[in-house]
Structures are given as structure tokens and as C-alpha cells.
Amino acid sequence: MTTSLTGNHGRDLLRQMLRIRRFEERAAELYQLGKIHGFLHLYIGEEAVAAGSIPLFTNEDAIVATYREHGHALVRGTSMDHLMAELYGKAAGCARGRGGSMHFFDASHRFYGGLAIVAGGLPVAVGLALADKMQGRTRVTGCYFGDGAVAEGEFHESLNLAALWKLPVLFLCENNFYAMGTALARHQSQPDIAAKANAYAMGSDTVDGMDVLAVETATSRALDLVRNGHGPYLLEYRTYRFRAHSMYDAELYRTKEEVNDWKRRDPTATFEQHLRHAQLLCDDDLQAIEALITSEIEVAVAFAEAAPWEPVQDLNKDVSTRQRDA
Amino acid sequence: MTKMTYREAVRSGLREALRRDPRVFLMGEDVGRYGGTYACSKGFLDEFGPERIRDTPLSESTFVGAGIGAALGGMRPIVEVMTVNFSLLALDQILNNAATLRHMSGGQFNVPLVVRMATGAGRQVAAQHSHSLEGWYAHIPGITVLTPATVTDARGMLLTAVQEPDPVFIFEHAYLYSMEGEWEDNQPAVDISRAAVRRPGKDVSLITFGGSLWKALAAATDLAQAGIDAEVLDLRVLRPLDIGTILTSVRKTHRAVVIDEAWRTGSFAAEISAQIMEGAFFDLDAPVARVCSEEVPIPYPKHLEDAALPQPDKIVKAVHRLLK
């Protein structure tokens, strides 16, 4: 794997992970400053999953994600300006500011949310794939969800239906081992999530979600299977959330030692070391990457600050297409 | 004029929708090989094939959600949830996804989805299969809620609904499937925005929808024998509500009785009553009255079920109380 990794590609993977990390660190600061409100679920610690998997989808494919979706939208290609404006709630946001952190949408990138009811995106992904199959298109729908979702009925119903109808859905489970504060082993009789696919005659794989190259390799293989008509597939990425569930929680449900153990496997730091050892990254490269990201974030913050609010008179706009409710 | 049952009208509407638009497909429990629980899609599997007539597992949340996804993906799905009782299992998809997506995405995504289901009591199927929850659904912004009570509406509302850009929920009263009615050939497209006056009158407005329409009309016939001229309004569309037609009627008759098969507390009848107070308070000669279901789970024995539901004699009594 290492031998085939080019410097450009490796640096790009690192850059994407760091973009997510720095974007969210800045978002957390802006939250403290009262610029961002509501829930803000940070992805910090899990960046290797989005950075390693999202670029493998084509522009025609669809992505359905959850309320912890900043990284997915960033890597998918929605401009950071529009994402930051969405966090601010400004009209220039990627959902006109109406959704905030949990509800990023971007039709131009076939990014269908930002759906914030746990497991609620799985049936929608099944339907998007059904539409593709019925219209003879060879597109894939990538559906991201967390380990909490596997306890929901919709997870099981959706895996069953997708497998029954051989639909082109790639189910991507980001297992960070906690459904909010409830550990996987405390809510699952069978904590091996990938194994659950067997019940639906579906292929599956377990992936080290802290290793961006492992994510890329496994996702690429799974995506090929789905794209070539072998039906749906389940990937379980084992990863870890370094921050609180949302902005604040007392973290009574896990120990500092556990968090620190996982932080030693920080996907950005370990991959940076990996690139350095392979002589694919030097200090100047890293500084250049960080400088680009810093400037992208500063531009995005300035954009969000300057962007107008949606006028109150537009409150009822787009409740329905025909505006009969207004 | 063609005579047909409500069931045949639904089937005729579905077939026409499937024939007109290749993006339309039907999905739900037993819609295919079984022919539909209420036989509304009998023969469709042979005519349209298994790609467009899709039997689903008993997974209401997922096949309604898949309808949302398919609509987002360019199809025009018609999802049959067998009955309103089972739609509760799909409520998350309906409320949190179908109804919100357009507004929450800043207008980027709309969901051209039709969901049909049977509703109502009156067939001795007891507490878990007799709900009337269309009023609950009418609470939700972002969806259209239809309650066809006639064969013309059973067929025509469906054809109009499949051309809508946003989610439409159609509640077919289970008691009506065997009812026969007259349907005019070559009629224009059926409107899904207005209430209809089914019987003009001047003394009192009986305001209702769905299966209760026929009870209100029966009550109006009884009242006529006592010299009371009742106007009967069929709301047809619960959301968006055509309050204009209601207020016009009430301003003429100065009295209103709202008939709703749902439980009285928090019913859609309560909403109608409130809107009449807001819009025509000074036109009223008496307080708005309601005839709703008793606040009990619907029981199995016929005499108890009958006693629990709105009936023509209860409507007649309510009118007499208003006119005292």
C-alpha cells in the first residue's frame, strides 16, 4: 500500500483531514463566542473516514449523512464559505441558514443531508438507490450513519430491503463506540456491527477508521462491488470521537485513559508521521498545507460574518413548492 | 355517467396514473400478488410488472422513507400504507423527512410523493384497526392532506396528487370502499384545494369530511323532514384548509356543527371550530358544536362501536340543541 502511495495523493488525504480538523476547531471557538448556536456535533477524531471515503464517490453518486456531517460536506466539495455561513445561520448558507450544523444540504453535489434523526437517512438512501435502479443508472448512494443507528429498526429494515431488491447502496457505519453516552457493548447484544450484514445476506467488512489508507482501500473495494451490481454492502469503520457528543457533556460515560489511548491513534498525527517516514512530507509541505487551510477558514469566517440574514418575510418560503400554506 | 364503487374508483385512478407517467410506481404491503388489501391494485402486477408494482416487507418506516428517496431521485412513487393504524410506524419519515426537506434545505429538495392509506372505523375491527388520524397529519406543514369522500374524488384526487411537487397524503375511508357512486366520464382534472358544498341549505352548516360526509347528508335528510334546511360541507382537503368556503357557509347559516370521526379532544373539529371563532364570531347565532367520537378505544361489538362513533341521530340532536 505504502509503495503505491504518491506524495501528492498522501498530502491531499492529510490536507482533507486537517481541513476538517481546523474548520471544526474554529467552529468550536465561534460557538464559544456566540456566533454559532444550537447543537454542534464535532467530527474531530473521525476525519479519516470522510477523507478516505468521500472522494471515491463520483459526482453522480449521492451522499446521505447525519448530524455529524461537517467533514462529509467539506470533502464532498461544498465550499467552506457556504458551510460556515450555514453554521452562522446566514442566508448564504448551504441550506439558506435554515438547518445549521445538523442540516447541510447541497443539491449541486447530490448531498442529501444532514438528516438528524438517528437512522432516518437509511430509508431515504434506499429510495435514492431504487430510483437509480429503476431508471437504469449506474450510480451509487453512500449512506453514512453511526453505531447508535444500528439499534434502530430502520437500520434492519433498510439493510433487508436494499439486499432484497439488490439496490446500489453502500452503507457506511462510523462506529465511534458510543450512541451519545451509551457504549456499544451496553446497547448491542452483538457488538460486531459488520456481522449484522450476514442476517441480510449482505457482504460487509470491518475497517480501521483511524487509518485513512485502510479506509480508502476498503471503501474502494466495496464501492466497486456495489457499482458493479452486486447489491448493497456494509462497511463498519472503527473510529473514535475525541470531543463531547455535542459541544458540552460531562463525559461521565468514558474514562480519560480511554480517550487518551484513542488520541494516540489520532488519524491526522499518525498519517502525518507515516508520510514523513515515507519521505512524502516535509516541514515546508505541512506549513504550506496549514497556511492554505488557515486562509480558507479566514475567508469563510469573513464570508459568514458579512453574509445577510434571511429576511423574516421569507419565513414561509418553500414550506411547499406552490406556497399554498403561506 | 358511470356507476362504480369507491374501490373501483381508486383502482381506476391508480391505473390511469401508472399509464400516464412511467415515473409512477406503486409500492406497499401486498399491493402486488395479493392485489391490494382492499383490492385497489388487483391485476396490476400482470399489467405493469414487478418493477412498478412492488410488494414490500412489513417495514412501514423504510418503504415510506424509500418513497421519499425515490421521489428525490426523480420517480413519482405512490406508497400504499395499508391503514392509518400502521402509518404510525412511518411517522418519523413523514414528519421529519417528507414534510421538512424542502424548507429545511432552503428550497433545494422537494419530495413528489403520494402516500395512500385506509382510515376510519365502522367495520368491527376493534381498537387497533379503527383509528382516524388524518387530523393529526393535517397538523404538519409541508404536506397536503386529502380525504376523498366520493367516487369522483377517490379517482380524481389521486390523479391530481401524482402531479404535485410535494408530499400528498390521501386518506381513504375503509367503510367507503364498497360504496357505489356515479362518476362522470371525461371530467376535468379534480381540484385538491377547495372544500365542496354537497348540499346547499340556509339554517345550519354541517361541516365534515371523509366517511362522515354520508352521515351528515343522512342527518340533513332527517332534518329536512323537521323543516330544517342544513347545508353540508365536505372539506375534501384538510391541509391547506379552505377556510374561505367554511366562513362563507357559516356567514349564511349562522350556525355550525363540525362532524369528525376522531376523538373530540385535540381533534381537527377543534381546529375548524377555532377558525370559525376567529373568522366569523359575530356571524354566529350559537356556539359552534362538535360531533366526534367518544373518548374510548373503539370496541369490537357493533352496538358499542356504533355508540362510540358520530351517527346521523347524534348530528340531528346537535342541530336541534343549536336551534333551541
XYZ file of C-alpha atoms in Angstrom:
650
model
C 0.000 0.000 0.000
C 2.714 2.416 1.012
C 4.687 1.711 -2.106
C 1.790 2.752 -4.349
C 1.039 5.907 -2.372
C 2.186 9.000 -4.204
C 3.244 12.110 -2.389
C 0.518 14.222 -3.946
C -2.186 11.777 -3.011
C -0.882 11.298 0.508
C -0.601 15.016 1.107
C -4.104 15.503 -0.250
C -5.536 12.962 2.196
C -3.730 14.721 5.028
C -4.917 18.086 3.772
C -8.547 16.967 3.758
C -8.290 15.584 7.292
C -6.684 18.783 8.510
C -9.276 20.922 6.730
C -11.973 19.171 8.710
C -9.985 19.381 11.957
C -9.196 23.090 11.645
C -12.673 24.001 10.377
C -14.221 22.355 13.401
C -11.704 23.780 15.873
C -12.617 27.210 14.528
C -16.325 26.376 14.680
C -15.928 25.423 18.343
C -14.261 28.779 19.060
C -17.006 30.611 17.217
C -19.527 28.701 19.268
C -17.862 29.965 22.469
C -18.030 33.480 21.036
C -21.754 33.133 20.478
C -21.532 33.184 16.691
C -22.849 29.644 16.336
C -25.769 28.262 18.328
C -27.806 25.132 18.870
C -26.150 21.754 18.548
C -22.638 21.479 17.163
C -21.543 17.846 16.835
C -17.837 17.739 16.123
C -16.248 15.043 13.993
C -12.767 15.561 15.445
C -11.032 12.185 15.710
C -13.092 10.612 12.926
C -11.697 12.595 9.969
C -10.024 9.621 8.296
C -13.418 8.149 7.423
C -14.745 11.107 5.427
C -11.334 11.986 3.972
C -10.658 8.414 2.882
C -14.105 7.507 1.563
C -15.946 10.539 0.199
C -13.530 11.276 -2.695
C -14.160 7.779 -4.062
C -17.748 8.657 -4.938
C -18.365 10.217 -8.339
C -20.226 13.492 -8.856
C -23.261 11.491 -9.990
C -23.373 9.401 -6.824
C -25.458 10.540 -3.863
C -24.411 11.056 -0.256
C -26.738 10.842 2.725
C -25.187 11.753 6.069
C -26.101 12.555 9.650
C -25.925 15.475 12.072
C -22.157 14.930 12.386
C -21.600 15.761 8.729
C -19.298 18.797 8.514
C -16.439 16.660 7.265
C -18.503 14.848 4.674
C -19.777 18.062 3.106
C -16.328 19.659 3.157
C -14.669 16.734 1.402
C -17.604 16.314 -0.977
C -16.821 19.782 -2.285
C -19.347 22.228 -0.870
C -17.477 25.468 -0.406
C -16.325 26.220 3.118
C -17.869 29.685 2.758
C -21.321 28.221 2.412
C -20.780 25.716 5.202
C -19.546 28.356 7.628
C -22.433 30.633 6.664
C -24.782 27.741 7.384
C -23.277 27.349 10.862
C -23.921 31.057 11.399
C -27.490 30.649 10.145
C -26.991 33.136 7.336
C -28.964 33.189 4.086
C -25.813 32.420 2.093
C -25.527 29.072 3.884
C -25.749 25.783 2.032
C -29.331 25.403 3.279
C -30.094 29.124 3.355
C -29.149 29.096 7.014
C -32.263 27.196 7.971
C -30.640 23.992 9.077
C -27.427 24.953 10.826
C -24.804 22.431 11.831
C -27.031 19.360 11.604
C -28.627 20.051 8.240
C -26.123 20.669 5.491
C -27.695 20.181 2.052
C -26.196 20.702 -1.372
C -28.153 19.667 -4.451
C -25.272 20.528 -6.787
C -23.144 17.886 -5.061
C -26.047 15.452 -4.538
C -25.599 15.853 -0.798
C -28.931 14.939 0.787
C -28.217 15.961 4.368
C -27.592 16.454 7.204
C -30.525 14.228 8.439
C -30.556 14.396 12.195
C -32.910 11.671 13.378
C -30.696 8.660 14.074
C -31.122 6.072 11.255
C -33.616 8.310 9.465
C -31.333 8.634 6.447
C -31.107 4.926 5.698
C -34.578 4.534 4.146
C -34.024 7.688 2.089
C -30.754 6.261 0.770
C -32.545 3.042 -0.145
C -35.085 5.083 -2.094
C -32.437 7.117 -3.913
C -30.804 3.860 -4.973
C -34.166 2.430 -6.012
C -34.745 5.458 -8.254
C -31.341 4.896 -9.854
C -32.002 1.225 -10.430
C -35.465 1.826 -11.880
C -34.078 4.471 -14.245
C -31.204 2.268 -15.359
C -28.440 4.478 -13.938
C -25.258 3.013 -12.513
C -24.956 5.457 -9.651
C -24.283 4.536 -6.038
C -25.791 6.055 -2.905
C -23.413 6.312 0.039
C -25.222 6.310 3.366
C -23.282 7.357 6.493
C -24.587 6.678 9.983
C -23.245 5.946 13.450
C -23.196 2.928 15.718
C -26.253 4.268 17.528
C -28.278 3.771 14.351
C -27.825 0.002 14.346
C -30.179 -0.212 17.325
C -32.967 1.391 15.321
C -35.489 -0.660 13.371
C -34.826 1.395 10.259
C -31.266 0.046 10.107
C -32.526 -3.527 9.896
C -35.457 -2.721 7.632
C -33.224 -0.782 5.266
C -30.487 -3.401 5.047
C -33.148 -6.025 4.391
C -34.924 -4.041 1.682
C -31.729 -2.930 -0.044
C -30.444 -6.505 -0.106
C -33.814 -7.957 -1.146
C -34.008 -5.600 -4.123
C -30.230 -5.626 -4.790
C -30.010 -1.858 -4.650
C -26.769 0.081 -5.139
C -26.346 1.403 -1.601
C -23.080 1.477 0.293
C -23.892 1.557 3.999
C -21.037 3.258 5.850
C -21.219 2.854 9.610
C -18.981 5.210 11.541
C -18.665 3.256 14.752
C -17.266 5.623 17.359
C -18.362 3.184 20.066
C -20.867 5.499 21.714
C -24.504 6.192 20.982
C -24.259 9.609 22.584
C -23.192 8.326 26.019
C -24.158 4.667 25.784
C -21.294 2.372 24.905
C -21.814 -0.076 22.051
C -21.397 -3.080 24.330
C -24.090 -1.655 26.587
C -26.699 -1.429 23.822
C -25.880 -4.255 21.407
C -26.175 -7.971 22.131
C -23.866 -8.440 19.142
C -21.389 -5.547 19.116
C -19.769 -6.726 15.878
C -21.693 -4.405 13.562
C -20.285 -5.773 10.319
C -21.520 -9.215 11.333
C -25.100 -7.958 11.275
C -24.994 -7.821 7.488
C -24.915 -11.619 7.419
C -28.520 -11.680 8.566
C -29.457 -9.899 5.344
C -27.239 -11.944 3.016
C -25.150 -8.831 2.511
C -21.389 -8.506 2.239
C -19.583 -6.488 4.888
C -16.167 -5.544 6.172
C -14.610 -4.050 9.291
C -12.150 -1.239 8.754
C -9.678 0.621 10.955
C -11.325 4.013 10.823
C -8.275 5.749 12.282
C -6.178 4.798 9.241
C -7.069 6.859 6.194
C -5.342 4.446 3.816
C -7.219 1.467 5.238
C -10.441 3.425 4.849
C -9.608 4.237 1.256
C -8.678 0.675 0.332
C -11.704 -0.981 1.921
C -14.152 1.629 0.646
C -12.792 1.436 -2.863
C -13.225 -2.335 -2.897
C -16.755 -2.146 -1.509
C -17.751 0.640 -3.873
C -16.615 -1.430 -6.867
C -18.815 -4.306 -5.741
C -21.856 -2.090 -5.311
C -21.265 -0.222 -8.559
C -20.919 -3.462 -10.479
C -24.359 -4.673 -9.491
C -23.544 -6.961 -6.588
C -26.138 -5.252 -4.403
C -25.592 -3.305 -1.207
C -22.617 -3.616 1.132
C -21.950 -2.647 4.752
C -18.675 -1.138 5.949
C -18.008 -0.672 9.631
C -15.295 1.880 10.358
C -13.984 1.648 13.911
C -13.179 5.162 14.961
C -13.449 7.486 17.924
C -14.873 10.899 18.760
C -12.310 12.948 20.717
C -14.729 15.691 21.747
C -18.054 15.670 23.580
C -21.166 14.342 21.851
C -22.230 17.907 21.096
C -20.434 20.980 22.399
C -20.586 20.096 26.060
C -21.082 16.984 28.058
C -19.597 15.815 31.334
C -18.196 12.664 29.678
C -19.234 10.562 32.648
C -19.612 7.619 30.319
C -15.936 7.143 29.438
C -12.556 7.459 31.112
C -9.788 9.928 30.335
C -7.462 6.957 29.847
C -9.694 5.552 27.146
C -9.865 8.904 25.356
C -6.098 9.310 25.627
C -5.494 5.805 24.282
C -7.516 6.658 21.208
C -5.844 10.052 20.852
C -2.539 8.251 20.485
C -4.055 6.928 17.279
C -5.114 10.388 16.076
C -5.682 9.885 12.326
C -4.083 13.180 11.334
C -0.972 12.814 13.532
C -0.367 9.163 12.693
C -0.785 9.758 8.995
C 1.490 12.779 9.125
C 4.158 10.547 10.721
C 3.512 7.892 8.116
C 4.085 10.373 5.294
C 7.221 11.710 6.931
C 8.675 8.229 7.342
C 7.917 7.517 3.700
C 9.613 10.818 2.867
C 6.455 12.112 1.239
C 6.082 15.068 3.587
C 8.497 17.676 4.925
C 8.015 20.624 7.283
C 7.552 23.024 4.391
C 4.814 20.852 2.898
C 2.939 20.780 6.167
C 3.313 24.515 6.692
C 2.011 25.140 3.192
C -0.996 22.897 3.818
C -1.759 24.580 7.138
C -1.358 28.040 5.616
C -3.817 27.245 2.823
C -6.330 25.905 5.326
C -5.936 28.900 7.615
C -6.580 31.248 4.760
C -9.582 29.206 3.544
C -11.067 29.362 7.047
C -10.430 33.093 7.423
C -12.150 33.752 4.106
C -15.063 31.543 5.170
C -15.466 33.307 8.506
C -15.333 36.718 6.822
C -17.895 35.500 4.294
C -20.209 34.241 7.028
C -19.813 37.407 9.080
C -20.661 39.617 6.119
C -23.485 37.460 4.770
C -27.051 38.735 5.220
C -29.738 37.043 7.290
C -32.727 35.600 5.517
C -35.456 38.236 5.780
C -38.267 37.338 8.193
C -40.798 37.837 5.425
C -39.301 34.759 3.734
C -40.049 32.567 6.773
C -42.803 30.670 4.982
C -40.977 30.414 1.691
C -40.506 26.838 0.479
C -42.713 25.171 3.066
C -44.270 23.888 -0.120
C -43.493 24.477 -3.770
C -46.836 26.047 -4.534
C -46.787 28.231 -1.419
C -50.403 27.479 -0.616
C -49.648 27.363 3.098
C -48.274 30.860 3.173
C -72.277 8.723 -16.146
C -70.624 5.523 -14.985
C -71.577 3.705 -11.815
C -68.613 2.438 -9.868
C -67.613 1.653 -6.340
C -65.166 3.787 -4.387
C -62.763 0.831 -4.588
C -63.069 0.756 -8.390
C -62.584 4.499 -8.471
C -59.315 4.249 -6.546
C -58.194 1.405 -8.805
C -59.147 3.370 -11.901
C -57.200 6.399 -10.667
C -54.150 4.309 -9.860
C -54.215 2.570 -13.235
C -54.568 5.860 -15.069
C -51.662 7.377 -13.077
C -49.472 4.384 -13.893
C -50.393 4.520 -17.576
C -49.809 8.244 -17.942
C -46.374 8.555 -16.382
C -43.589 5.960 -16.493
C -42.065 7.515 -13.360
C -45.117 6.487 -11.342
C -44.872 3.215 -9.440
C -46.835 1.614 -6.616
C -45.136 0.248 -3.522
C -46.512 -1.209 -0.317
C -47.577 -4.284 1.586
C -49.466 -6.782 -0.585
C -50.095 -4.355 -3.441
C -48.830 -6.889 -5.984
C -49.558 -10.572 -5.860
C -52.329 -10.177 -3.281
C -53.895 -7.382 -5.337
C -54.033 -4.876 -2.503
C -55.626 -5.365 0.911
C -58.699 -3.515 -0.348
C -58.248 -4.911 -3.890
C -57.347 -1.467 -5.204
C -54.451 -2.820 -7.279
C -55.950 -6.137 -8.379
C -54.491 -7.188 -11.727
C -51.793 -4.508 -11.684
C -48.894 -6.922 -11.295
C -49.836 -8.540 -14.618
C -50.450 -5.228 -16.347
C -47.450 -3.225 -15.089
C -44.964 -5.847 -13.891
C -42.992 -6.279 -10.669
C -40.711 -3.255 -11.274
C -43.642 -0.863 -10.979
C -45.881 -2.835 -8.640
C -43.640 -3.560 -5.667
C -44.623 -5.764 -2.777
C -42.665 -4.635 0.263
C -41.739 -6.255 3.551
C -43.710 -5.128 6.603
C -41.362 -2.178 7.096
C -43.547 0.923 7.036
C -40.836 3.334 8.074
C -38.430 2.101 5.447
C -40.779 1.808 2.493
C -42.231 5.264 3.183
C -38.667 6.579 3.548
C -37.723 4.777 0.344
C -40.648 6.542 -1.304
C -39.132 9.839 -0.162
C -35.736 8.831 -1.549
C -37.203 7.618 -4.840
C -39.093 10.892 -5.189
C -35.849 12.795 -4.569
C -34.271 10.584 -7.225
C -36.737 11.569 -9.938
C -39.504 8.985 -9.588
C -43.174 9.598 -8.734
C -43.853 6.935 -6.133
C -47.282 6.099 -4.806
C -46.814 4.383 -1.473
C -49.691 2.420 -0.014
C -49.555 2.153 3.754
C -52.232 -0.430 4.306
C -54.031 1.529 7.009
C -53.542 4.676 9.035
C -53.026 2.455 12.077
C -49.724 1.206 10.661
C -48.675 4.648 9.433
C -47.595 5.392 13.000
C -44.573 3.209 12.304
C -43.635 5.603 9.495
C -44.352 8.830 11.330
C -40.664 9.753 11.668
C -40.126 9.602 7.902
C -43.331 11.521 7.241
C -42.805 14.297 9.773
C -39.033 14.610 9.921
C -38.146 13.959 6.296
C -41.045 14.239 3.831
C -42.540 17.342 5.418
C -39.336 19.189 6.276
C -36.932 18.572 3.406
C -37.997 21.384 1.114
C -37.989 24.116 3.727
C -35.014 22.803 5.719
C -32.847 22.522 2.601
C -33.593 26.108 1.662
C -35.761 25.001 -1.269
C -33.189 22.686 -2.842
C -35.083 19.425 -2.495
C -38.776 18.690 -2.935
C -40.496 15.367 -2.449
C -43.157 14.496 -5.060
C -44.534 11.566 -3.100
C -48.100 10.283 -2.772
C -48.953 8.165 0.270
C -52.358 6.472 0.393
C -53.903 4.713 3.331
C -57.235 3.491 4.605
C -58.626 5.243 7.649
C -61.585 5.099 9.979
C -63.809 2.793 11.968
C -67.169 1.129 11.455
C -66.175 -2.367 10.412
C -65.929 -4.070 13.820
C -62.153 -4.417 13.698
C -61.643 -3.100 17.230
C -59.284 -0.689 18.916
C -56.044 -1.138 16.979
C -57.528 -1.051 13.472
C -60.106 1.733 13.737
C -58.152 4.956 14.098
C -58.985 8.231 12.395
C -55.726 10.155 12.495
C -55.930 12.295 9.364
C -56.407 15.294 11.645
C -53.025 14.570 13.216
C -51.404 14.626 9.796
C -53.170 17.887 8.971
C -51.171 19.423 11.822
C -47.973 19.151 9.777
C -46.835 21.997 7.493
C -45.245 20.887 4.240
C -47.711 18.169 3.275
C -51.142 18.117 1.665
C -53.849 16.040 3.360
C -56.786 14.805 1.271
C -59.902 12.966 2.404
C -61.866 11.806 -0.644
C -65.475 11.001 0.246
C -66.950 10.475 -3.226
C -66.034 8.195 -6.132
C -65.150 11.235 -8.211
C -62.686 12.397 -5.584
C -61.370 8.879 -4.906
C -60.288 8.654 -8.517
C -59.568 12.255 -9.429
C -57.703 13.419 -6.332
C -55.158 10.681 -6.892
C -54.543 11.791 -10.479
C -54.041 15.377 -9.393
C -51.898 14.344 -6.426
C -49.329 12.467 -8.534
C -48.596 15.687 -10.380
C -47.908 17.646 -7.199
C -44.301 18.648 -6.434
C -44.661 17.988 -2.691
C -45.908 15.130 -0.500
C -49.623 14.380 -0.621
C -51.348 12.081 1.862
C -54.654 10.536 0.831
C -56.913 9.049 3.492
C -59.471 6.662 2.004
C -62.199 5.786 4.478
C -62.253 1.994 4.748
C -66.012 1.978 5.144
C -66.467 3.620 1.746
C -64.634 1.122 -0.496
C -67.855 -0.787 -1.250
C -69.984 2.330 -1.668
C -71.283 2.853 -5.183
C -71.431 6.256 -6.768
C -71.686 7.967 -10.095
C -68.666 9.142 -11.951
C -68.803 11.458 -14.910
C -66.792 10.376 -17.922
C -64.313 12.871 -19.358
C -64.468 15.164 -16.383
C -61.818 17.831 -15.915
C -58.920 17.365 -13.515
C -60.121 17.215 -9.928
C -59.133 20.169 -7.771
C -57.322 19.491 -4.481
C -57.537 22.892 -2.864
C -61.212 23.612 -2.218
C -63.972 22.402 0.038
C -67.291 21.496 -1.627
C -70.855 22.220 -0.694
C -72.520 18.816 -1.075
C -75.974 20.018 -0.066
C -76.920 23.682 -0.024
C -79.003 24.897 2.896
C -79.692 28.000 4.944
C -80.306 27.056 8.589
C -77.125 25.334 9.769
C -73.749 24.295 8.334
C -72.761 20.659 8.824
C -69.016 20.669 8.263
C -67.296 17.332 7.778
C -65.032 15.163 5.602
C -64.322 11.565 4.616
C -66.649 8.809 5.802
C -68.661 11.177 7.978
C -69.921 13.050 4.911
C -72.548 10.406 4.309
C -73.708 10.511 7.917
C -74.027 14.290 7.690
C -76.054 14.002 4.482
C -78.329 11.417 6.136
C -78.775 13.778 9.074
C -79.602 16.621 6.669
C -82.342 14.485 5.104
C -83.816 13.827 8.551
C -83.588 17.494 9.466
C -85.374 18.479 6.244
C -88.389 16.462 7.405
C -88.435 18.640 10.509
C -88.267 21.763 8.334
C -84.599 22.469 8.998
C -82.543 23.222 5.909
C -78.957 22.071 6.565
C -76.005 22.908 4.356
C -73.429 20.097 4.162
C -69.795 20.957 3.545
C -67.257 18.344 2.511
C -63.848 19.748 3.434
C -62.068 17.365 0.985
C -58.679 18.929 1.819
C -57.624 19.214 5.466
C -54.324 20.918 4.657
C -54.133 23.507 3.289
C -57.597 24.204 4.677
C -60.102 26.093 2.532
C -61.341 28.273 5.369
C -62.984 30.679 2.907
C -65.671 28.189 1.903
C -66.337 27.370 5.567
C -66.735 31.017 6.565
C -68.961 31.781 3.584
C -71.272 28.975 4.650
C -71.306 29.960 8.320
C -71.983 33.610 7.484
C -75.035 32.420 5.587
C -76.421 29.914 8.111
C -75.106 31.471 11.365
C -74.755 28.017 12.922
C -72.181 25.291 12.564
C -71.831 21.664 13.628
C -68.484 20.035 12.895
C -68.531 16.261 12.480
C -65.242 14.382 12.850
C -64.681 10.674 13.454
C -61.564 11.394 15.527
C -61.654 11.727 19.306
C -63.044 15.065 20.381
C -60.090 16.366 22.386
C -57.499 17.905 20.105
C -59.487 16.868 17.037
C -59.461 18.531 13.637
C -63.010 19.572 14.526
C -61.482 21.679 17.288
C -59.318 23.445 14.702
C -62.323 24.143 12.463
C -64.218 25.443 15.449
C -61.361 27.754 16.417
C -61.037 29.109 12.901
C -64.771 29.808 12.765
C -64.473 31.740 16.046
C -61.559 33.700 14.643
C -63.188 34.443 11.295
C -66.943 34.587 11.847
C -67.593 35.013 15.564
C -70.054 37.858 15.136
C -71.956 35.984 12.453
C -72.763 33.128 14.839
C -76.175 32.791 16.472
C -74.976 29.903 18.642
C -71.695 28.373 19.758
C -70.065 26.012 17.286
C -70.990 22.412 18.116
C -68.957 19.257 17.564
C -69.967 15.655 16.987
C -66.889 13.476 17.406
C -66.032 10.000 18.587
C -66.338 9.147 22.247
C -63.004 9.202 24.049
C -62.557 5.453 24.173
C -60.578 2.889 22.218
C -63.022 1.726 19.545
C -64.643 -1.508 20.809
C -65.440 -4.595 18.756
C -69.179 -5.275 19.371
C -71.364 -3.430 16.891
C -73.633 -1.728 19.408
C -70.630 -0.326 21.302
C -68.778 0.702 18.154
C -71.874 2.472 16.854
C -72.215 4.242 20.173
C -68.602 5.399 20.048
C -68.788 6.987 16.583
C -70.600 10.005 15.159
C -74.010 8.924 13.822
C -76.778 10.726 11.950
C -79.012 10.821 15.019
C -76.241 12.427 17.106
C -75.822 15.078 14.394
C -79.582 15.710 14.314
C -79.634 16.118 18.095
C -76.707 18.516 17.989
C -78.544 20.657 15.428
C -81.718 20.701 17.492
C -79.728 21.848 20.519
C -78.288 24.722 18.469
C -81.696 25.810 17.220
C -83.370 25.806 20.643
